[in-house]
Short mmCIF file of C-alpha atoms in Angstrom, two decimals:
data_model
loop_
_atom_site.label_atom_id
_atom_site.label_comp_id
_atom_site.label_asym_id
_atom_site.label_seq_id
_atom_site.Cartn_x
_atom_site.Cartn_y
_atom_site.Cartn_z
CA MET A 345 0.00 0.00 0.00
CA PRO A 346 1.47 3.44 -0.88
CA ASN A 347 2.37 5.73 2.00
CA VAL A 348 0.82 9.14 2.69
CA ALA A 349 3.46 11.06 0.72
CA GLU A 350 3.03 8.81 -2.33
CA LEU A 351 -0.75 9.00 -2.13
CA ILE A 352 -0.63 12.79 -2.16
CA LYS A 353 2.06 13.00 -4.82
CA GLU A 354 0.74 10.40 -7.24
CA HIS A 355 -2.98 10.00 -6.65
CA VAL A 356 -4.32 13.51 -6.09
CA THR A 357 -5.97 14.88 -9.21
CA LEU A 358 -7.02 18.30 -7.90
CA THR A 359 -5.84 20.48 -5.01
CA VAL A 360 -7.75 23.61 -4.08
CA ASP A 361 -6.82 26.04 -1.31
CA CYS A 362 -9.89 28.13 -0.66
CA VAL A 363 -11.74 29.96 2.06
CA ASP A 364 -14.72 27.86 3.03
CA ARG A 365 -17.25 29.33 5.44
CA VAL A 366 -16.79 32.88 6.58
CA TYR A 367 -18.92 34.37 9.32
CA LEU A 368 -18.80 38.16 9.56
CA ASN A 369 -20.03 40.46 12.26
CA GLY A 370 -21.62 43.76 11.25
CA MET A 371 -21.66 46.31 14.01
CA CYS A 372 -22.65 49.95 14.08
CA ARG A 373 -20.12 51.58 16.37
CA CYS A 374 -22.49 54.36 17.46
CA CYS A 375 -24.97 51.76 18.69
CA THR A 376 -22.46 50.17 21.01
CA ALA A 377 -20.98 53.37 22.42
CA ARG A 378 -22.33 54.73 25.68
CA VAL A 379 -22.39 58.53 25.65
CA GLY A 380 -24.49 58.96 28.76
CA SER A 381 -28.20 59.46 28.90
CA MET B 1121 -26.48 55.89 22.92
CA SER B 1122 -25.36 58.56 20.50
CA PHE B 1123 -27.52 57.14 17.74
CA LEU B 1124 -30.67 57.91 19.77
CA ARG B 1125 -29.64 61.58 19.84
CA HIS B 1126 -29.20 61.46 16.09
CA ARG B 1127 -32.78 60.20 15.89
CA GLY B 1128 -33.92 63.27 17.81
CA ALA B 1129 -34.50 61.75 21.27
CA THR B 1130 -33.91 64.07 24.23
CA ILE B 1131 -33.94 61.18 26.71
CA ALA B 1132 -32.22 57.93 25.88
CA SER B 1133 -35.02 55.56 26.86
CA PRO B 1134 -35.26 51.77 26.32
CA ALA B 1135 -38.80 52.44 25.05
CA LEU B 1136 -37.22 53.93 21.93
CA PHE B 1137 -35.40 50.66 21.31
CA GLY B 1138 -38.71 48.85 21.61
CA GLN B 1139 -40.27 51.18 19.02
CA ILE B 1140 -37.41 50.62 16.57
CA THR B 1141 -37.63 46.85 17.10
CA GLU B 1142 -41.36 46.72 16.52
CA ALA B 1143 -41.22 48.98 13.45
CA PHE B 1144 -38.45 46.84 11.96
CA LYS B 1145 -40.34 43.60 12.54
CA GLN B 1146 -43.52 44.94 10.92
CA GLU B 1147 -41.60 46.40 7.99
CA LEU B 1148 -39.72 43.16 7.34
CA ARG B 1149 -42.91 41.09 7.62
CA ALA B 1150 -44.72 43.37 5.17
CA TRP B 1151 -41.74 43.25 2.83
CA CYS B 1152 -41.88 39.42 2.82
CA ASP B 1153 -45.66 39.32 2.35
CA ALA B 1154 -45.46 41.69 -0.61
CA ARG B 1155 -42.99 39.34 -2.32
CA SER B 1156 -44.51 36.02 -1.16
CA ILE B 1157 -41.33 35.19 0.72
CA PRO B 1158 -41.92 32.50 3.38
CA TRP B 1159 -41.77 33.62 7.03
CA ILE B 1160 -41.12 30.74 9.41
CA GLU B 1161 -40.33 30.12 13.09
CA LEU B 1162 -36.99 28.35 13.60
CA LYS B 1163 -37.18 26.01 16.57
CA LYS B 1164 -34.41 25.50 19.07
CA GLY B 1165 -32.21 22.52 18.32
CA GLU B 1166 -33.22 21.98 14.70
CA ARG B 1167 -30.59 22.19 11.98
CA LYS B 1168 -31.38 25.39 10.14
CA ASP B 1169 -29.75 24.31 6.88
CA ASP B 1170 -32.01 21.22 6.73
CA VAL B 1171 -35.10 23.40 7.23
CA VAL B 1172 -34.04 25.90 4.58
CA GLU B 1173 -32.84 23.48 1.90
CA PRO B 1174 -36.31 22.57 0.47
CA TYR B 1175 -37.18 26.28 0.21
CA ARG B 1176 -33.83 26.99 -1.44
CA ARG B 1177 -34.58 24.49 -4.18
CA ARG B 1178 -37.83 26.32 -4.97
CA VAL B 1179 -36.06 29.60 -5.79
CA SER B 1180 -35.99 30.25 -9.49
CA GLY B 1181 -33.28 32.38 -11.05
CA THR B 1182 -29.72 32.99 -9.91
CA ALA B 1183 -30.47 35.34 -7.01
CA GLY B 1184 -33.21 36.12 -4.51
CA VAL B 1185 -34.38 35.84 -0.91
CA VAL B 1186 -35.28 32.26 0.06
CA LEU B 1187 -37.06 32.85 3.35
CA VAL B 1188 -36.98 34.74 6.63
CA GLY B 1189 -36.71 32.64 9.76
CA VAL B 1190 -37.28 33.93 13.29
CA ALA B 1191 -35.43 32.42 16.25
CA GLN B 1192 -35.07 33.47 19.88
CA GLU B 1193 -31.40 33.52 20.75
CA ARG B 1194 -29.06 35.06 23.25
CA ALA B 1195 -27.28 38.26 22.33
CA LYS B 1196 -25.29 41.02 23.95
CA ALA B 1197 -27.56 44.04 24.11
CA TRP B 1198 -28.37 47.21 26.01
CA ARG B 1199 -30.75 46.93 28.91
CA GLY B 1200 -32.11 50.21 30.31
CA VAL B 1201 -32.71 50.62 34.04
CA LYS B 1202 -34.57 53.67 35.33
CA ARG B 1203 -32.32 55.91 37.40
CA THR B 1204 -33.89 57.05 40.66
CA GLY B 1205 -33.12 59.77 43.14
CA ASP B 1206 -31.96 62.67 40.95
CA GLY B 1207 -35.40 64.16 40.19
CA ALA B 1208 -35.27 64.05 36.37
CA LEU B 1209 -36.22 60.97 34.32
CA SER B 1210 -33.15 59.16 33.06
CA PHE B 1211 -31.85 55.67 32.46
CA ASP B 1212 -28.71 53.69 33.03
CA PHE B 1213 -27.79 51.29 30.27
CA GLN B 1214 -26.07 48.00 30.97
CA TRP B 1215 -24.34 45.86 28.35
CA THR B 1216 -25.79 42.48 29.16
CA THR B 1217 -26.91 39.15 27.70
CA VAL B 1218 -30.55 39.05 26.69
CA CYS B 1219 -32.76 36.59 24.83
CA VAL B 1220 -34.25 38.36 21.80
CA ASN B 1221 -35.67 37.63 18.36
CA HIS B 1222 -33.15 37.19 15.56
CA TYR B 1223 -34.21 37.31 11.93
CA TYR B 1224 -32.41 34.95 9.57
CA VAL B 1225 -32.67 36.16 5.99
CA TYR B 1226 -31.60 33.26 3.78
CA PHE B 1227 -30.66 34.43 0.32
CA ILE B 1228 -28.98 33.45 -2.91
CA ASP B 1229 -26.58 36.20 -3.87
CA GLU B 1230 -25.60 36.89 -7.47
CA ALA B 1231 -21.88 36.62 -6.64
CA TRP B 1232 -21.84 34.42 -3.53
CA GLY B 1233 -24.65 31.96 -4.09
CA PRO B 1234 -26.35 30.72 -0.92
CA GLY B 1235 -25.77 32.57 2.34
CA PHE B 1236 -27.68 34.23 5.14
CA LEU B 1237 -27.87 37.49 7.05
CA LYS B 1238 -28.80 37.26 10.72
CA ILE B 1239 -30.26 40.45 12.13
CA CYS B 1240 -30.52 41.01 15.87
CA GLY B 1241 -33.94 42.53 16.53
CA TYR B 1242 -32.81 44.63 19.50
CA ALA B 1243 -30.19 47.32 20.12
CA PRO B 1244 -27.40 47.39 19.05
CA TYR B 1245 -28.99 45.65 16.00
CA THR B 1246 -25.87 43.70 15.04
CA LEU B 1247 -25.75 41.78 11.79
CA LYS B 1248 -24.05 38.49 11.06
CA LEU B 1249 -23.30 37.58 7.49
CA CYS B 1250 -22.51 33.97 6.61
CA LEU B 1251 -20.93 33.20 3.22
CA ASN B 1252 -19.00 30.39 1.60
CA GLY B 1253 -15.83 30.87 -0.44
CA HIS B 1254 -16.28 27.65 -2.43
CA GLU B 1255 -19.75 28.70 -3.53
CA TRP B 1256 -18.32 32.09 -4.49
CA ALA B 1257 -15.64 30.38 -6.60
CA LYS B 1258 -18.30 28.24 -8.30
CA ARG B 1259 -20.21 31.39 -9.28
CA GLN B 1260 -17.04 32.97 -10.66
CA LEU B 1261 -16.23 29.87 -12.73
CA THR B 1262 -19.75 29.82 -14.14
CA THR B 1263 -19.51 33.52 -15.03
CA GLN B 1264 -16.19 32.89 -16.79
CA ASP B 1265 -17.58 29.82 -18.54
CA ILE B 1266 -15.06 27.39 -17.04
CA ALA B 1267 -16.39 23.85 -16.64
CA PHE B 1268 -16.27 22.19 -13.21
CA GLU B 1269 -17.81 19.33 -11.31
CA ALA B 1270 -18.96 20.03 -7.75
CA LEU B 1271 -18.18 17.85 -4.75
CA ASP B 1272 -20.68 18.97 -2.11
CA ASN B 1273 -19.64 22.60 -1.49
CA GLY B 1274 -16.20 22.01 -3.02
CA PHE B 1275 -14.83 20.82 -6.33
CA ARG B 1276 -14.34 17.34 -7.75
CA SER B 1277 -12.78 18.51 -10.99
CA CYS B 1278 -12.18 21.71 -12.90
CA ALA B 1279 -11.23 22.38 -16.53
CA ASP B 1280 -8.77 25.07 -15.42
CA PRO B 1281 -7.39 24.29 -11.91
CA ASP B 1282 -4.87 27.17 -12.02
CA ARG B 1283 -7.59 29.69 -12.75
CA LEU B 1284 -9.70 28.20 -9.95
CA GLN B 1285 -6.80 28.62 -7.49
CA ALA B 1286 -6.19 32.17 -8.71
CA LEU B 1287 -9.87 32.97 -8.12
CA GLY B 1288 -9.69 31.55 -4.60
CA ASP B 1289 -6.59 33.64 -3.90
CA GLY B 1290 -8.29 36.77 -5.21
CA LEU B 1291 -11.22 36.60 -2.80
CA GLY B 1292 -10.98 39.51 -0.39
CA PRO B 1293 -12.68 42.00 1.93
CA ALA B 1294 -14.15 43.99 -0.98
CA ASP B 1295 -16.22 40.93 -1.97
CA PHE B 1296 -17.64 40.62 1.57
CA GLN B 1297 -18.46 44.30 1.70
CA ALA B 1298 -20.12 44.19 -1.73
CA CYS B 1299 -22.40 41.39 -0.57
CA LEU B 1300 -23.38 43.30 2.58
CA ASP B 1301 -24.04 46.42 0.54
CA ARG B 1302 -26.41 44.48 -1.73
CA CYS B 1303 -28.26 43.21 1.37
CA LEU B 1304 -28.49 46.71 2.85
CA VAL B 1305 -30.02 48.06 -0.35
CA LEU B 1306 -32.46 45.16 -0.67
CA LEU B 1307 -33.75 44.62 2.87
CA PRO B 1308 -35.51 46.76 5.45
CA LEU B 1309 -33.25 47.01 8.50
CA PRO B 1310 -33.52 48.52 12.00
CA LEU B 1311 -31.02 51.17 10.97
CA GLY B 1312 -32.36 52.49 7.69
CA ALA B 1313 -30.99 54.54 4.84
CA ARG B 1314 -31.39 57.76 6.89
CA ASP B 1315 -29.16 56.33 9.62
CA HIS B 1316 -26.58 55.10 7.12
CA ALA B 1317 -26.49 58.50 5.46
CA ALA B 1318 -25.77 60.03 8.88
CA GLY B 1319 -22.71 57.84 9.21
CA LEU B 1320 -24.30 55.07 11.28
CA GLY B 1321 -23.10 52.39 8.90
CA TYR B 1322 -22.19 48.80 9.68
CA ARG B 1323 -18.54 47.87 9.95
CA LEU B 1324 -17.64 44.26 9.20
CA SER B 1325 -15.25 42.12 11.21
CA ILE B 1326 -14.34 38.44 11.04
CA LEU B 1327 -16.15 36.28 13.55
CA GLN B 1328 -15.18 32.92 12.10
CA LEU B 1329 -13.01 31.97 9.14
CA GLU B 1330 -12.59 28.48 7.73
CA VAL B 1331 -9.57 28.01 5.48
CA SER B 1332 -9.49 24.68 3.68
CA ARG B 1333 -7.36 22.57 1.39
CA THR B 1334 -9.27 19.96 -0.58
CA GLN B 1335 -7.29 17.19 -2.27
CA VAL B 1336 -9.32 15.01 -4.62
CA PHE B 1337 -8.06 11.44 -5.13
CA ASP B 1338 -8.20 9.62 -8.45
CA ARG B 1339 -10.12 6.76 -6.78
CA PRO B 1340 -12.13 6.57 -3.53
CA ARG B 1341 -9.89 3.67 -2.43
CA ARG B 1342 -6.88 6.03 -2.32
CA GLY B 1343 -8.68 8.31 0.08
CA ARG B 1344 -9.53 5.41 2.38
CA GLU B 1345 -5.89 4.32 2.28
CA PHE B 1346 -4.80 7.84 3.19
CA PHE B 1347 -6.99 7.87 6.28
CA ALA B 1348 -6.05 4.32 7.25
CA GLU B 1349 -2.37 5.33 7.24
CA VAL B 1350 -2.89 8.68 8.94
CA MET B 1351 -5.04 7.22 11.73
CA ARG B 1352 -2.61 4.36 12.33
CA ASP B 1353 0.23 6.79 12.67
CA GLN B 1354 -1.55 9.15 15.03
CA LEU B 1355 -2.39 6.22 17.30
CA ASP B 1356 1.08 4.70 17.13
CA LEU B 1357 2.75 7.97 17.99
CA GLY B 1358 1.07 7.90 21.36
CA ARG B 1359 -2.03 9.83 20.47
CA PRO B 1360 -5.02 8.03 21.93
CA SER B 1361 -8.48 9.09 20.85
CA ARG B 1362 -8.40 11.98 23.32
CA VAL B 1363 -5.10 13.55 24.23
CA PRO B 1364 -5.39 16.79 26.18
CA LEU B 1365 -2.95 19.33 24.83
CA LEU B 1366 -2.06 22.23 27.06
CA VAL B 1367 -1.57 25.34 25.04
CA ASP B 1368 -0.52 28.93 25.36
CA ARG B 1369 -1.99 29.65 28.77
CA LYS B 1370 -1.79 28.41 32.27
CA ILE B 1371 -4.20 25.54 32.60
CA ILE B 1372 -5.62 24.70 36.01
CA LYS B 1373 -8.39 22.31 36.99
CA THR B 1374 -11.08 24.95 36.64
CA THR B 1375 -9.83 26.48 33.37
CA PRO B 1376 -12.75 26.52 30.92
CA GLY B 1377 -12.38 25.48 27.29
CA LYS B 1378 -11.20 22.44 25.37
CA PHE B 1379 -7.63 21.70 24.40
CA ALA B 1380 -7.46 18.36 22.69
CA THR B 1381 -6.54 16.09 19.82
CA ARG B 1382 -9.27 13.66 18.82
CA ILE B 1383 -9.39 10.90 16.28
CA ILE B 1384 -12.89 9.83 15.40
CA THR B 1385 -13.28 6.57 13.53
CA ASP B 1386 -16.91 5.90 14.43
CA GLY B 1387 -19.66 6.41 11.87
CA VAL B 1388 -19.18 6.87 8.15
CA GLY B 1389 -15.91 8.69 7.72
CA PRO B 1390 -12.83 8.96 9.90
CA SER B 1391 -11.71 12.41 10.98
CA LEU B 1392 -8.88 13.99 12.87
CA HIS B 1393 -9.43 17.02 15.09
CA VAL B 1394 -6.87 19.26 16.74
CA GLN B 1395 -8.07 22.06 18.97
CA TYR B 1396 -5.92 24.99 19.91
CA LYS B 1397 -7.67 27.55 22.11
CA ARG B 1398 -10.67 28.51 19.97
CA CYS B 1399 -8.98 27.42 16.74
CA HIS B 1400 -9.94 24.04 15.35
CA VAL B 1401 -8.01 22.03 12.76
CA LYS B 1402 -10.01 19.26 11.18
CA GLN B 1403 -9.23 16.66 8.54
CA TYR B 1404 -11.98 14.52 7.09
CA PHE B 1405 -13.01 12.45 4.11
CA LYS B 1406 -15.25 14.52 1.84
CA GLU B 1407 -17.97 12.60 0.03
CA GLY B 1408 -15.73 9.52 -0.09
CA ARG B 1409 -13.54 11.19 -2.67
CA ALA B 1410 -11.37 13.91 -1.21
CA VAL B 1411 -9.46 14.72 1.92
CA ARG B 1412 -10.30 18.13 3.31
CA THR B 1413 -7.92 19.77 5.76
CA GLU B 1414 -9.60 22.74 7.35
CA THR B 1415 -8.51 25.31 9.90
CA THR B 1416 -11.29 27.22 11.61
CA ILE B 1417 -10.23 30.45 13.27
CA ASN B 1418 -12.87 31.53 15.78
CA ASP B 1419 -10.91 34.30 17.42
CA ALA B 1420 -8.15 36.24 15.66
CA HIS B 1421 -6.81 37.26 19.09
CA ASP B 1422 -5.61 33.66 19.61
CA PHE B 1423 -2.86 34.51 17.12
CA GLY B 1424 -2.19 38.08 18.14
CA LEU B 1425 -4.26 39.48 15.26
CA LYS B 1426 -7.40 41.60 15.20
CA ARG B 1427 -10.81 40.76 13.79
CA GLY B 1428 -11.08 43.62 11.30
CA LEU B 1429 -11.27 42.87 7.57
CA LEU B 1430 -7.80 44.38 7.22
CA HIS B 1431 -6.50 41.19 8.85
CA PHE B 1432 -8.32 38.86 6.50
CA ASP B 1433 -5.22 38.08 4.41
CA ALA B 1434 -3.07 37.42 7.47
CA LEU B 1435 -5.70 35.08 8.89
CA ARG B 1436 -6.06 33.28 5.57
CA GLN B 1437 -2.28 32.79 5.37
CA LEU B 1438 -2.24 31.51 8.92
CA GLY B 1439 -4.96 28.99 8.09
CA ARG B 1440 -3.06 27.82 5.02
CA ARG B 1441 0.19 27.44 6.93
CA THR B 1442 -1.58 25.35 9.54
CA ASN B 1443 -3.14 23.10 6.88
CA THR B 1444 0.22 22.73 5.12
CA ARG B 1445 1.97 21.91 8.37
CA LEU B 1446 -0.51 19.19 9.31
CA LEU B 1447 -0.12 17.56 5.88
CA GLU B 1448 3.68 17.89 6.12
CA VAL B 1449 3.73 16.20 9.51
CA GLU B 1450 1.61 13.36 8.18
CA GLN B 1451 3.95 12.87 5.23
CA VAL B 1452 7.09 13.10 7.33
CA ALA B 1453 5.60 10.58 9.77
CA HIS B 1454 5.53 8.11 6.88
CA ASP B 1455 8.81 9.02 5.30
CA CYS B 1456 11.07 10.09 8.14
CA GLY B 1457 14.08 8.10 6.97
CA LEU B 1458 17.16 10.16 7.85
CA ARG B 1459 20.53 10.60 6.23
CA GLU B 1460 23.53 9.37 8.17
CA ARG B 1461 24.48 12.98 9.04
CA ASP B 1462 21.03 13.63 10.47
CA LEU B 1463 21.72 10.96 13.07
CA THR B 1464 25.44 11.50 13.67
CA ASP B 1465 25.40 15.31 14.03
CA PRO B 1466 23.09 15.41 17.08
CA VAL B 1467 25.13 12.75 18.96
CA ARG B 1468 28.41 14.65 18.66
CA PRO B 1469 29.29 17.74 20.69
CA SER B 1470 29.43 20.77 18.42
CA LYS B 1471 29.24 24.55 18.39
CA THR B 1472 26.58 26.88 17.04
CA ALA B 1473 27.34 29.51 14.39
CA GLU B 1474 27.68 32.01 17.27
CA GLY B 1475 30.27 29.78 18.97
CA GLN B 1476 28.04 28.51 21.76
CA PRO B 1477 28.65 24.90 22.80
CA ALA B 1478 25.96 22.43 21.71
CA PRO B 1479 26.30 19.34 23.92
CA ALA B 1480 25.78 15.90 22.38
CA LEU B 1481 22.34 14.33 22.49
CA LYS B 1482 22.60 10.76 23.66
CA LEU B 1483 20.03 9.09 21.45
CA GLY B 1484 18.42 6.25 23.36
CA GLU B 1485 18.87 8.02 26.69
CA PRO B 1486 15.43 8.00 28.38
CA ARG B 1487 15.35 11.78 28.91
CA VAL B 1488 16.15 12.57 25.27
CA THR B 1489 13.72 9.96 23.99
CA ALA B 1490 10.92 11.18 26.27
CA LEU B 1491 11.53 14.80 25.25
CA LEU B 1492 11.42 14.05 21.52
CA GLN B 1493 8.33 11.87 21.95
CA ALA B 1494 6.57 14.62 23.89
CA LEU B 1495 7.48 17.16 21.19
CA CYS B 1496 5.79 14.92 18.59
CA LEU B 1497 2.48 15.56 20.36
CA PHE B 1498 2.79 19.27 19.68
CA ALA B 1499 4.24 19.08 16.18
CA VAL B 1500 1.22 20.71 14.50
CA LEU B 1501 0.41 23.49 16.92
CA PRO B 1502 0.57 26.80 15.07
CA ALA B 1503 1.79 28.78 18.07
CA GLY B 1504 4.38 26.29 19.35
CA ILE B 1505 4.80 25.12 22.93
CA THR B 1506 6.27 26.45 26.16
CA SER B 1507 8.53 24.50 28.49
CA ARG B 1508 5.92 24.71 31.26
CA GLN B 1509 3.37 23.03 29.01
CA LEU B 1510 5.80 20.36 27.83
CA ARG B 1511 7.30 19.37 31.19
CA PRO B 1512 4.39 17.25 32.56
CA HIS B 1513 4.34 15.24 29.32
CA VAL B 1514 8.07 14.52 29.47
CA ALA B 1515 7.78 13.54 33.16
CA GLN B 1516 4.88 11.24 32.32
CA LEU B 1517 6.86 9.56 29.53
CA LEU B 1518 9.81 9.16 31.90
CA GLY B 1519 7.46 7.61 34.45
CA VAL B 1520 8.37 10.06 37.22
CA PRO B 1521 6.31 12.64 39.16
CA ASP B 1522 6.29 16.12 37.60
CA ASP B 1523 8.54 17.59 40.29
CA GLN B 1524 11.29 15.04 39.63
CA TYR B 1525 11.83 16.40 36.14
CA THR B 1526 12.63 19.98 37.09
CA ALA B 1527 12.15 23.20 35.13
CA ARG B 1528 15.92 23.57 35.16
CA GLN B 1529 16.44 20.16 33.53
CA MET B 1530 13.74 21.00 31.00
CA GLY B 1531 15.40 24.34 30.22
CA TYR B 1532 18.77 22.63 29.69
CA ASP B 1533 17.24 19.98 27.42
CA LEU B 1534 15.38 22.55 25.32
CA ARG B 1535 18.48 24.77 24.98
CA ARG B 1536 20.41 21.73 23.81
CA LEU B 1537 17.81 21.01 21.11
CA VAL B 1538 17.83 24.68 20.04
CA ARG B 1539 21.62 24.69 19.70
CA LYS B 1540 21.48 21.48 17.70
CA GLY B 1541 19.03 23.15 15.29
CA LEU B 1542 16.20 20.74 16.14
CA LEU B 1543 14.07 23.28 17.95
CA ARG B 1544 13.45 26.95 17.23
CA ARG B 1545 12.51 29.72 19.62
CA LEU B 1546 9.53 31.78 18.44
CA GLY B 1547 10.33 35.46 18.71
CA ARG B 1548 11.63 36.59 22.06
CA ARG B 1549 9.12 34.56 24.00
CA LEU B 1550 9.87 31.27 25.79
CA ARG B 1551 7.93 29.40 23.16
CA TYR B 1552 9.36 26.80 20.86
CA GLU B 1553 8.53 24.84 17.72
CA LEU B 1554 10.28 21.90 16.05
CA THR B 1555 12.32 22.67 12.95
CA THR B 1556 11.87 20.43 9.91
CA ALA B 1557 14.99 18.45 10.90
CA GLY B 1558 13.75 18.24 14.50
CA ARG B 1559 10.34 17.04 13.38
CA ARG B 1560 11.90 14.30 11.24
CA LEU B 1561 14.23 13.19 14.02
CA ALA B 1562 11.50 13.23 16.68
CA LEU B 1563 9.10 11.24 14.54
CA PHE B 1564 11.84 8.83 13.42
CA LEU B 1565 12.88 8.08 17.01
CA ALA B 1566 9.29 7.80 18.25
CA LYS B 1567 8.53 5.28 15.53
CA LEU B 1568 11.81 3.44 16.03
CA LEU B 1569 11.06 3.10 19.72
CA THR B 1570 7.38 2.16 19.51
CA ARG B 1571 7.46 -0.03 16.43
CA VAL B 1572 10.92 -1.60 16.35
CA LEU B 1573 12.87 -1.45 19.62
CA ARG B 1574 10.10 -2.16 22.11
CA PRO B 1575 8.56 -5.13 20.23
CA GLY B 1576 12.06 -6.36 19.25
CA LEU B 1577 13.37 -6.29 22.82
CA GLN B 1578 10.15 -7.83 24.03
CA ALA B 1579 10.68 -10.71 21.58
CA LEU B 1580 14.12 -11.33 23.06
CA ASP B 1581 12.76 -11.48 26.61
CA PRO B 1582 11.18 -14.91 27.20
CA LEU B 1583 9.57 -13.69 30.44
CA LEU B 1584 7.40 -11.07 28.73
CA PRO B 1585 4.14 -12.01 26.97
CA ALA B 1586 4.72 -12.55 23.26
CA THR B 1587 2.92 -9.76 21.42
CA VAL B 1588 5.49 -9.54 18.61
CA SER B 1589 4.85 -10.87 15.13
CA PRO B 1590 4.88 -14.69 14.90
CA ALA B 1591 7.48 -14.55 12.09
CA LEU B 1592 9.98 -12.73 14.33
CA ARG B 1593 9.26 -15.04 17.28
CA ILE B 1594 9.72 -18.18 15.14
CA GLY B 1595 12.91 -16.73 13.62
CA LEU B 1596 14.37 -15.98 17.06
CA GLN B 1597 13.44 -19.47 18.29
CA GLU B 1598 15.24 -20.97 15.27
CA VAL B 1599 18.34 -18.88 16.07
CA ASP B 1600 18.13 -20.13 19.66
CA ILE B 1601 17.88 -23.78 18.52
CA ALA B 1602 20.80 -23.36 16.07
CA VAL B 1603 23.01 -21.76 18.74
CA ARG B 1604 22.18 -24.53 21.21
CA ALA B 1605 23.01 -27.16 18.56
CA MET B 1606 26.35 -25.48 17.88
CA LEU B 1607 27.20 -25.30 21.59
CA ASN B 1608 26.15 -28.92 21.94
CA ASP B 1609 28.46 -29.94 19.08
CA ALA B 1610 31.30 -28.09 20.74
CA ARG B 1611 30.45 -29.85 24.02
CA LEU B 1612 30.12 -26.51 25.75
CA LEU B 1613 26.71 -27.10 27.32
CA ALA B 1614 26.58 -28.55 30.80
#
C-alpha cells in the first residue's frame, strides 16, 4: 500500500486552497458606544 | 447611545429601542408578504440548513431571498434601568446578555450563491453575514464559462485548476463588503438609509473563518488508504483518541475550554481534530472522494491578530500554513528516513554559528527519547509550545512525578535542542517549535522506539508475553535452537 506522501504525490488529481465558510459580524459603532443618557 | 440623539430623542429611553424593534419587525414582515417570501419560526435545536434546503430548491433564477426565519437567541444588548433619586427621568444602560428575536434572511446572492444574514432585533442591532468561499468560486467559474464538477460545497474537478486557485486567492474584503451592501439596499433594517447616510453604517469584522485545502483522489480507495495510514500513525505515535494538549496559557483544573486532539473513527468517515484555544483544525473524508484539511479560526486574538477585515489576508495565510503543516507532519511521519548525518550530528558535541557549545544528544537516553516523543504531540500546533506546558508530558513519559523532572532540567534539554538546530525559539518569548529536521528526528525516534525497539526487545525477553509478530518469534526461536546445537556440538553445554 502506498504511504501518505506517495498517495498525495501520485494520486491527487485536484488540489484547491480556498476559504470555506466565513462568518462576519456587522456592528454599528455608534450603537455600542455609551455617551451617557 | 449617540444614535438615539441622532434620531432626535432628548432622553435615551429603552422604550425607543422597543419602538425601533417593533417597526423593523412589521416592515420586514410586510416586505416578505409583498414578495410572497416565506416567514417561518426556527425552533431550538433543529438544523437550520435542513429546514431551509427545500425552500432553497424552490427559488428560481440565480439570485433572490429564500425565506426569513425567526429564532429566539441570546445576544449582547443594552438593557435600560430607570435611574432614581436625581429628580429628572433618566436611564442607566447596561451591556448584558438578553434573549431576543433574531431574523435569519436566507438568500442566494448573485456573486456568492447561498448565504444568510442574521439580524438582531434589538439594540445594538448587530448583523451576522454567513458566506461560503467555495460557492463564491463556483459562481465565478460559471460567469467565466469554465467547466467544473462540484463535490458537495467544493470541487471534484475543474477544466482550469490554475484559474480556480487564482480565483480563490483573489477573494478579499471587498467581496464581503459588496455582498453586505447588496443586502443593505435590498432589505428593510432597524437602521435604515437615513441612519446610514448620517454615518451610522455597519462595519464588518471576522467572527469565524474556515480556510481549507481539498485534495481530490483519483479513486475513492486512495482516500480510504490515506486515512487508514494517517489514523494508524496518530495512534502509534502515542495519540489516543483523546489527548489533552495544554496550550498557550496556564491551565488549572477549573480552566474553561477544550484543548485536545481527537481521532474519530466511528460512523461513516474517519476524521482527525486538533483544537488549539478557539482554533480548530479538522481533517476529514469529503464525500468519499477527497481529503479536506480545514482550519477554523474563531478568534483572531488567539494569534495576536485583530478581527477587522484588514487582517483577512493574514488570517487566511495563517490557516493555510496550519493546513500545510498538518499535511507535512503526516507525510514526514511516513517518510522520516534520515541521512547518516542527520543521526550522527546530534550525537556529537558541536558549536553553534555564534560559537556557543551544543552538547551531544545521547540518542536512546530515556530523557532525550521522552523529550522528543513529547514534542511529537505538539508538532502541528501553530503557536508552538512552552517548556511549562511540555514538562508534565516529558515527566509522564519518563514515568516520574512532575517535580522530579525539574524546570531547570527542562530548560537545559530545550536549549540543547535549540543549539542542535532541532528546535526553534519563536520570537523573544519562551515558546518553541520543532524545525523540519527536528520534526523528522523526533518522529523517526518515536517510531523506532514504539514499532521496532520495544517489540524487538520484548521478543528477546522470554519472560514477557509474546505480542510480537509470529514470524519474528519463530525466527528468534530458530536462532536459539541453532546456537544450542552449535554449543552442543562443541560440548560446551553442561
